[in-house]
PDB file of C-alpha atoms in Angstrom:
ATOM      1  CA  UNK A   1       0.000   0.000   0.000  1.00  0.00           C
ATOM      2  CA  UNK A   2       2.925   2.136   0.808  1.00  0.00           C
ATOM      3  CA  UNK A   3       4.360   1.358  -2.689  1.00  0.00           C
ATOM      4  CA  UNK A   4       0.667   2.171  -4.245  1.00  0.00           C
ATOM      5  CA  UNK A   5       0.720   5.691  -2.649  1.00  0.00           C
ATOM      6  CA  UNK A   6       4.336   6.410  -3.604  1.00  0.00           C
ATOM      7  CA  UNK A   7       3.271   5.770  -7.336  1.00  0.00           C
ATOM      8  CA  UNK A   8       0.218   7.255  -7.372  1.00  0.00           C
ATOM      9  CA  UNK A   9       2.334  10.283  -6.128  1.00  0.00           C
ATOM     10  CA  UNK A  10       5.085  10.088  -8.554  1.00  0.00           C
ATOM     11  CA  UNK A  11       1.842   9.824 -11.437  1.00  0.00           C
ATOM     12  CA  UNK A  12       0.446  12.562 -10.098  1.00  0.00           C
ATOM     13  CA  UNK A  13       3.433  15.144 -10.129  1.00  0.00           C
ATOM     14  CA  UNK A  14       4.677  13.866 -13.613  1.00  0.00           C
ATOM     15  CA  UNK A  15       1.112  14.322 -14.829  1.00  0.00           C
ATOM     16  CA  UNK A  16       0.107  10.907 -15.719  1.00  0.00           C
ATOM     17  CA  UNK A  17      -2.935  11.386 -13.448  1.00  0.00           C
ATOM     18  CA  UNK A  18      -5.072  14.177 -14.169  1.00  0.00           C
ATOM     19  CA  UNK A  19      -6.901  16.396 -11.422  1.00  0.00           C
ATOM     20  CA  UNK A  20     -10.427  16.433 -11.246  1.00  0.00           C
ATOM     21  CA  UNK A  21     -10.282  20.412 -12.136  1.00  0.00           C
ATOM     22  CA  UNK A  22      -8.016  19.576 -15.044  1.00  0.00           C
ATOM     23  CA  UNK A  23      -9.820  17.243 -16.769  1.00  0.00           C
ATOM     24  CA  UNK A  24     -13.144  18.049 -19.443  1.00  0.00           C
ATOM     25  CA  UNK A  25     -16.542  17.518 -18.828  1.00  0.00           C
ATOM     26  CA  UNK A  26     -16.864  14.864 -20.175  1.00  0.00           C
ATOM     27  CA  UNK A  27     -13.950  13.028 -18.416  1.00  0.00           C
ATOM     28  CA  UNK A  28     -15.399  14.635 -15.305  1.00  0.00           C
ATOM     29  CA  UNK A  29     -18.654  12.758 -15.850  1.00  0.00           C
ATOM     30  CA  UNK A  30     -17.018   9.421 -16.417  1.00  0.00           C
ATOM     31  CA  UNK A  31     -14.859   9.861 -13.482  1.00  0.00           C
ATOM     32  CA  UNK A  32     -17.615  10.526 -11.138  1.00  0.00           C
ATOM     33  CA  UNK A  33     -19.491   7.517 -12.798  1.00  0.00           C
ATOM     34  CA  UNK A  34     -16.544   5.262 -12.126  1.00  0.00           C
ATOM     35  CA  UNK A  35     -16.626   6.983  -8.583  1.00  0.00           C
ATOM     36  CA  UNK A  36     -20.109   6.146  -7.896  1.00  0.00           C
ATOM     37  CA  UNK A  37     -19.736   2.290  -9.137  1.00  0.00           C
ATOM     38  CA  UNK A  38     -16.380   2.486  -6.959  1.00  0.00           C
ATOM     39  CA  UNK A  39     -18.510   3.364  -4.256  1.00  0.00           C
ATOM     40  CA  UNK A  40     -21.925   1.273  -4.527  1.00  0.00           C
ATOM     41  CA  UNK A  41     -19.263  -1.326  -4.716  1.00  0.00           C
ATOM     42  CA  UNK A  42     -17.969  -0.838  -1.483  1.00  0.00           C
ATOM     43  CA  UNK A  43     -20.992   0.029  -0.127  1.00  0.00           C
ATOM     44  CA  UNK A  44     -22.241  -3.555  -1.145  1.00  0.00           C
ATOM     45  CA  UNK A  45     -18.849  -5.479  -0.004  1.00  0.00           C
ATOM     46  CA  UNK A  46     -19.841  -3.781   3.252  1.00  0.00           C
ATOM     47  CA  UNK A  47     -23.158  -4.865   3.436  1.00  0.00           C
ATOM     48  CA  UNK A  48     -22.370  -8.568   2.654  1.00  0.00           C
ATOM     49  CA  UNK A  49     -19.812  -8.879   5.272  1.00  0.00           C
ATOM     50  CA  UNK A  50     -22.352  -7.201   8.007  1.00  0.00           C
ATOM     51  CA  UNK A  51     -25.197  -9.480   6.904  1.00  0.00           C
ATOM     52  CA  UNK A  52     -22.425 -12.553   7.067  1.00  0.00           C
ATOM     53  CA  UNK A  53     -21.604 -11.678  10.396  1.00  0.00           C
ATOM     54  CA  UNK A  54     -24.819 -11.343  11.729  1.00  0.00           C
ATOM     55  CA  UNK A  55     -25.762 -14.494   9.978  1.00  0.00           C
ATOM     56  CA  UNK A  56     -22.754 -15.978  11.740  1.00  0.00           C
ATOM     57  CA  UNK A  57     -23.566 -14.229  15.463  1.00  0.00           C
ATOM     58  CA  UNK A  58     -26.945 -15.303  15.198  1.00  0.00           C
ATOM     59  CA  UNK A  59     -25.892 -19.409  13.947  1.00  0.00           C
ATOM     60  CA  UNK A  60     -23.165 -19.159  16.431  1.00  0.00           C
ATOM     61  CA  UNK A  61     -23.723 -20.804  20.217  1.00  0.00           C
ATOM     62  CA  UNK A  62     -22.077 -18.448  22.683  1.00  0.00           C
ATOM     63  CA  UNK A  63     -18.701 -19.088  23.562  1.00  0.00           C
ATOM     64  CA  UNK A  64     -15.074 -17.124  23.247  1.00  0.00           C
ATOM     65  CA  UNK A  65     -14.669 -15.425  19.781  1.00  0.00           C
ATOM     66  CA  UNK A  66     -12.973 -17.458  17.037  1.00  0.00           C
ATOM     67  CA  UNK A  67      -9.959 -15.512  15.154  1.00  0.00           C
ATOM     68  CA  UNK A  68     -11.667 -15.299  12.097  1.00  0.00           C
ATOM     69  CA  UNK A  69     -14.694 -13.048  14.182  1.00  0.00           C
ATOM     70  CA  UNK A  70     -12.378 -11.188  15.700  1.00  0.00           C
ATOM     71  CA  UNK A  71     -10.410  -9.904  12.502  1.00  0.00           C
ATOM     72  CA  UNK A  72     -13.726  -9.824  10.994  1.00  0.00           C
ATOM     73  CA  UNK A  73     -14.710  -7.192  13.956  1.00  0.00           C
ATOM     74  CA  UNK A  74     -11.477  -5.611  13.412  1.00  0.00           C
ATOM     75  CA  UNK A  75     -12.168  -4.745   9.467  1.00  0.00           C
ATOM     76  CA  UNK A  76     -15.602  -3.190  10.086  1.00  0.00           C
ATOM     77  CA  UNK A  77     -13.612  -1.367  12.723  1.00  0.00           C
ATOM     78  CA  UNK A  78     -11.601   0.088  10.389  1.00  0.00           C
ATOM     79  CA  UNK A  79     -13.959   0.336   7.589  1.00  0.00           C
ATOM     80  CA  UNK A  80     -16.073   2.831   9.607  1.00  0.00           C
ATOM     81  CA  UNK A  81     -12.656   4.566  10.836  1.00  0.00           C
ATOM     82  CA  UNK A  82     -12.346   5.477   7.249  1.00  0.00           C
ATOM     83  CA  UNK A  83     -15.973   5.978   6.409  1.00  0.00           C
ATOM     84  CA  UNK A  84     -16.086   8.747   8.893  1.00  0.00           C
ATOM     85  CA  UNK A  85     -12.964  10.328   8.436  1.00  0.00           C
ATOM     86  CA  UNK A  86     -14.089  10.776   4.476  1.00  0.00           C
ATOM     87  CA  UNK A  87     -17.450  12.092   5.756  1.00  0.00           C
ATOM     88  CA  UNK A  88     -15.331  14.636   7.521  1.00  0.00           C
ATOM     89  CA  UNK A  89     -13.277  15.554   4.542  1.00  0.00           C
ATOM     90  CA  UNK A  90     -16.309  16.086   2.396  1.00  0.00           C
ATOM     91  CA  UNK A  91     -17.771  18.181   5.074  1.00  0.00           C
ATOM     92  CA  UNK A  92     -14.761  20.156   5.524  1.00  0.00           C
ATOM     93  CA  UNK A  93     -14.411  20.901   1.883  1.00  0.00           C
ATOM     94  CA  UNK A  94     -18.056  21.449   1.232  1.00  0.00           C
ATOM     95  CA  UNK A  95     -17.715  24.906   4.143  1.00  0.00           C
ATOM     96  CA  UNK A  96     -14.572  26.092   2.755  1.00  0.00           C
ATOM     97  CA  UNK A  97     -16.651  26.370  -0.735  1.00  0.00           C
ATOM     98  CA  UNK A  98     -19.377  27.859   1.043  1.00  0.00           C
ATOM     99  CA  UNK A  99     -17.268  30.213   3.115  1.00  0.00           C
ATOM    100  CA  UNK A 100     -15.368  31.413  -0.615  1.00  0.00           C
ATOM    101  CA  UNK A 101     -18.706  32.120  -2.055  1.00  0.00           C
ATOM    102  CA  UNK A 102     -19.946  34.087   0.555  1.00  0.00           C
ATOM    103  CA  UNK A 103     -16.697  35.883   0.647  1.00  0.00           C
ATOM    104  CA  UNK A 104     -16.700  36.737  -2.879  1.00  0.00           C
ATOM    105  CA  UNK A 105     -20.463  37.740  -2.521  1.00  0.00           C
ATOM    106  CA  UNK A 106     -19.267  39.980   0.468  1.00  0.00           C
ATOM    107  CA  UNK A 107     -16.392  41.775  -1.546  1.00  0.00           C
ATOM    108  CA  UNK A 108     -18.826  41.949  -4.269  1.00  0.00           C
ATOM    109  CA  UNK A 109     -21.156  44.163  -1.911  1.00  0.00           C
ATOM    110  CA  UNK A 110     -18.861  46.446  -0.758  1.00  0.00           C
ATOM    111  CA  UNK A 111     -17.326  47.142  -4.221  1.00  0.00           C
ATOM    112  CA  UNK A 112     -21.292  48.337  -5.126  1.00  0.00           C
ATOM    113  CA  UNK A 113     -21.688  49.975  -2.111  1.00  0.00           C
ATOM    114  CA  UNK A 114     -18.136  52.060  -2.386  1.00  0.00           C
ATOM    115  CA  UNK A 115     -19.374  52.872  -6.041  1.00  0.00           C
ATOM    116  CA  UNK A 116     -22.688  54.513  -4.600  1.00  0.00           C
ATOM    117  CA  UNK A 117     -21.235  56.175  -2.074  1.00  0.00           C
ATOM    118  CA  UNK A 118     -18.540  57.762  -4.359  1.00  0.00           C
ATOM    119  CA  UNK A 119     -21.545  59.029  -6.730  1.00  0.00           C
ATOM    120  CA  UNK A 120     -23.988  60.245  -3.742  1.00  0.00           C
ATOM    121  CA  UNK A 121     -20.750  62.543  -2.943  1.00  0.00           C
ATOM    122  CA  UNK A 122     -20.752  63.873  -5.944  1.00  0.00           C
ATOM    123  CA  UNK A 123     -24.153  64.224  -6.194  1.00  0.00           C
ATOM    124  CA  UNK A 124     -24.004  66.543  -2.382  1.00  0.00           C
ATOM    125  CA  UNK A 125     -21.061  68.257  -3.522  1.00  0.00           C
ATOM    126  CA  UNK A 126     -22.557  69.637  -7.157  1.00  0.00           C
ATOM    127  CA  UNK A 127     -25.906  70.050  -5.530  1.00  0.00           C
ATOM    128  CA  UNK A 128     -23.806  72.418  -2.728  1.00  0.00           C
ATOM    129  CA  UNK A 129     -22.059  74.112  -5.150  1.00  0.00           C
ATOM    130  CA  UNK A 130     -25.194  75.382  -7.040  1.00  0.00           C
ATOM    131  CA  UNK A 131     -26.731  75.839  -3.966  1.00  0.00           C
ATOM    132  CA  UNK A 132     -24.012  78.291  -2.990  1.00  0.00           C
ATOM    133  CA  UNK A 133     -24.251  80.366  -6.072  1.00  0.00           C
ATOM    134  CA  UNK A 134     -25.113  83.805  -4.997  1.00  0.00           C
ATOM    135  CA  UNK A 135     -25.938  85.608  -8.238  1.00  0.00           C
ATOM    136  CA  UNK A 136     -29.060  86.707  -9.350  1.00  0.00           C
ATOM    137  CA  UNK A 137     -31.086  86.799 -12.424  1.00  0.00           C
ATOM    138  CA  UNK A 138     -30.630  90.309 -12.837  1.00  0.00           C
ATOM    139  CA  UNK A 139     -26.953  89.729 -12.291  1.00  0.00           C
ATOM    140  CA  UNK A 140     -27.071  86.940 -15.112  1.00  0.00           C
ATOM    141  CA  UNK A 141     -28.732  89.385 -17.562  1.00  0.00           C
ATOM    142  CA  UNK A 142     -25.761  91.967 -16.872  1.00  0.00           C
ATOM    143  CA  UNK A 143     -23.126  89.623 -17.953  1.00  0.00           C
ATOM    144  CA  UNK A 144     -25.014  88.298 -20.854  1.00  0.00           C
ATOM    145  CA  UNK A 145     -25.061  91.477 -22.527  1.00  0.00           C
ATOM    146  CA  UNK A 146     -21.609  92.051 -21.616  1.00  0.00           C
ATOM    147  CA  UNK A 147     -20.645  89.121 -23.407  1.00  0.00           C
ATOM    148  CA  UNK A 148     -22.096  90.653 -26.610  1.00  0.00           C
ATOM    149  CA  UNK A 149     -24.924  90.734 -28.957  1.00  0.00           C
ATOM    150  CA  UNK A 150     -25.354  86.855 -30.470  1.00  0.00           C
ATOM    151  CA  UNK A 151     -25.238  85.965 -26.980  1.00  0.00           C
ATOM    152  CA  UNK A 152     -27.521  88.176 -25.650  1.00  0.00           C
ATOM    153  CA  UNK A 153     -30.397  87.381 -28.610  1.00  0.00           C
ATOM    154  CA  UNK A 154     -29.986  83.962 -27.812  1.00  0.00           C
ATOM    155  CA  UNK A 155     -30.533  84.104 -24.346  1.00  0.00           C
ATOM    156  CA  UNK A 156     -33.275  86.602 -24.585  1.00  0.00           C
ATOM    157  CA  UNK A 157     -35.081  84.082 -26.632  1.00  0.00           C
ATOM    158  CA  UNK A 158     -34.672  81.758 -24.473  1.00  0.00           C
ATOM    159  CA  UNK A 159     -36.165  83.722 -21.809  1.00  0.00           C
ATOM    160  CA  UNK A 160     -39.227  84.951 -24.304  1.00  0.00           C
ATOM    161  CA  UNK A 161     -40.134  81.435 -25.227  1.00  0.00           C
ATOM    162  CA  UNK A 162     -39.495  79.933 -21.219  1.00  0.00           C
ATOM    163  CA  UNK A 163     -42.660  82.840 -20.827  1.00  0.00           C
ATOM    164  CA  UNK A 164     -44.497  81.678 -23.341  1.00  0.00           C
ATOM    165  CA  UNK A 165     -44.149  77.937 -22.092  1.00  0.00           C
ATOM    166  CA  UNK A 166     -45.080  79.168 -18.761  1.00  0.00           C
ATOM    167  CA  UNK A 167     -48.027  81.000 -19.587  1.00  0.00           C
ATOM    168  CA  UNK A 168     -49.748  78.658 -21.802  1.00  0.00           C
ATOM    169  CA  UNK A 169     -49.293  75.550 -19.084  1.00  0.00           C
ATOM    170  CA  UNK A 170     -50.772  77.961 -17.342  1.00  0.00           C
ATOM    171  CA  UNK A 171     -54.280  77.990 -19.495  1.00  0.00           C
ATOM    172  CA  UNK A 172     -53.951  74.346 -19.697  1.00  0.00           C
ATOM    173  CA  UNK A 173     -54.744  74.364 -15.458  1.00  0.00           C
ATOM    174  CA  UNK A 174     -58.172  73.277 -14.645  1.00  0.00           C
ATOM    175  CA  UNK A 175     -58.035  73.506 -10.860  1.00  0.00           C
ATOM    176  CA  UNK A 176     -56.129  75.300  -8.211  1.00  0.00           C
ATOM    177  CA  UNK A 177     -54.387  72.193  -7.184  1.00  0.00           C
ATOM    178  CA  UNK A 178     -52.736  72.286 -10.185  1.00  0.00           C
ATOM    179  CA  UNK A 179     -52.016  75.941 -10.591  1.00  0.00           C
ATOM    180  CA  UNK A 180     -50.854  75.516  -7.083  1.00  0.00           C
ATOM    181  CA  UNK A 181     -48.033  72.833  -8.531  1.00  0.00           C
ATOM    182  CA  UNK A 182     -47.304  74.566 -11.218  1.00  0.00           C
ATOM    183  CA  UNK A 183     -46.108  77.454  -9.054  1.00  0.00           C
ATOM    184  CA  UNK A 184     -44.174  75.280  -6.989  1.00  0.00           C
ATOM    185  CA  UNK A 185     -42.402  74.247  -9.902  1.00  0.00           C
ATOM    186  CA  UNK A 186     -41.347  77.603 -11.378  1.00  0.00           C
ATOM    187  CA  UNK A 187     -40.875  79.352  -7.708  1.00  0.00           C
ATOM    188  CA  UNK A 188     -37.918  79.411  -5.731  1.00  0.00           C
ATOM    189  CA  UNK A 189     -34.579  81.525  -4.342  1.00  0.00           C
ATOM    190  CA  UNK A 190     -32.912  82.081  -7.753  1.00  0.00           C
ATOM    191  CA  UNK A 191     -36.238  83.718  -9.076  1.00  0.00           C
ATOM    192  CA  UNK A 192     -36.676  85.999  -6.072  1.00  0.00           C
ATOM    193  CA  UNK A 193     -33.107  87.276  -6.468  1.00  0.00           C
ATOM    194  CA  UNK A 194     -33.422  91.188  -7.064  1.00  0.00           C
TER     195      UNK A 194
END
């Protein structure tokens, strides 16, 4: 058995045995078929020798235990040794997997969160900057026309046709709920700037 593992070893590093991770899908599928056989197999060997030794406990007058039952004992001993030391493994490897994905789906989450938190920032800081502006319409107009004539036609017309707009939503108002909204919409500091 020694020897076995030493070889198995050796075939491993030199690549003559293949990983699980390394191999296709399709080799992966055959290998975990040859697994399961592998393992009803066992499962079966172990079943015969349990229902032989009950057979035999139960044929058996009482007396001191033959060598045979005692190495017999001895192998389901160890058999279950190794059953439950395998059932540990899996377990063991099935929480680190769980554990990574969780990880990764915590990382993830703070990643998104540090990206909204960066834009909210930006958000407060161009929202404080506007808030802070202290000039006034009549201000506005002043440098306009300083900046000369195209500029001042265009903005002018602008300001005509924003009028227009405002007035004729203004028809369109049936109640007072709605002229009351439509108020609320157009009001605020920057129009009563003087």
């Amino acid at each position: 058995k020694k020897y076995d593992r030493e070889r198995k070893k050796r075939d491993k590093e030199e690549g003559k045995i293949k990983f699980i991770k390394d191999l296709t899908e399709r080799e992966k599928r055959q290998q975990r078929k040859k697994w399961r056989i592998a393992t009803c197999r066992y499962r079966s060997k172990i079943k015969l020798q349990e229902n032989a030794q009950q057979f035999v406990d139960k044929n058996t007058p009482p007396g001191s235990p033959s060598g045979s039952d005692l190495n017999m004992s001895t192998a389901r001993s160890e058999d279950r040794k190794k059953q439950g030391k395998r059932r540990s493994r899996q377990r063991r490897e099935k929480d680190k997997r769980k554990i990574k994905k969780l990880q990764d789906s915590l990382e993830k989450t703070k990643k998104e969160a540090e990206k909204w938190r960066k834009r909210f920032q930006r958000l407060n800081k161009n929202h404080s900057n506007n808030q802070g502006s202290s000039k006034s319409p009549g201000k506005v107009v002043t440098e306009i026309m300083k900046a000369g004539s195209k500029e001042v036609r265009k903005n002018l017309m602008l300001g005509v046709g924003l009028c227009m707009q405002l007035k004729e939503n203004a028809k369109k108002c049936k109640t007072q709920a709605d002229r009351k909204k439509l108020a609320e919409h157009v009001s605020g500091d920057i129009i009563r700037k003087k």
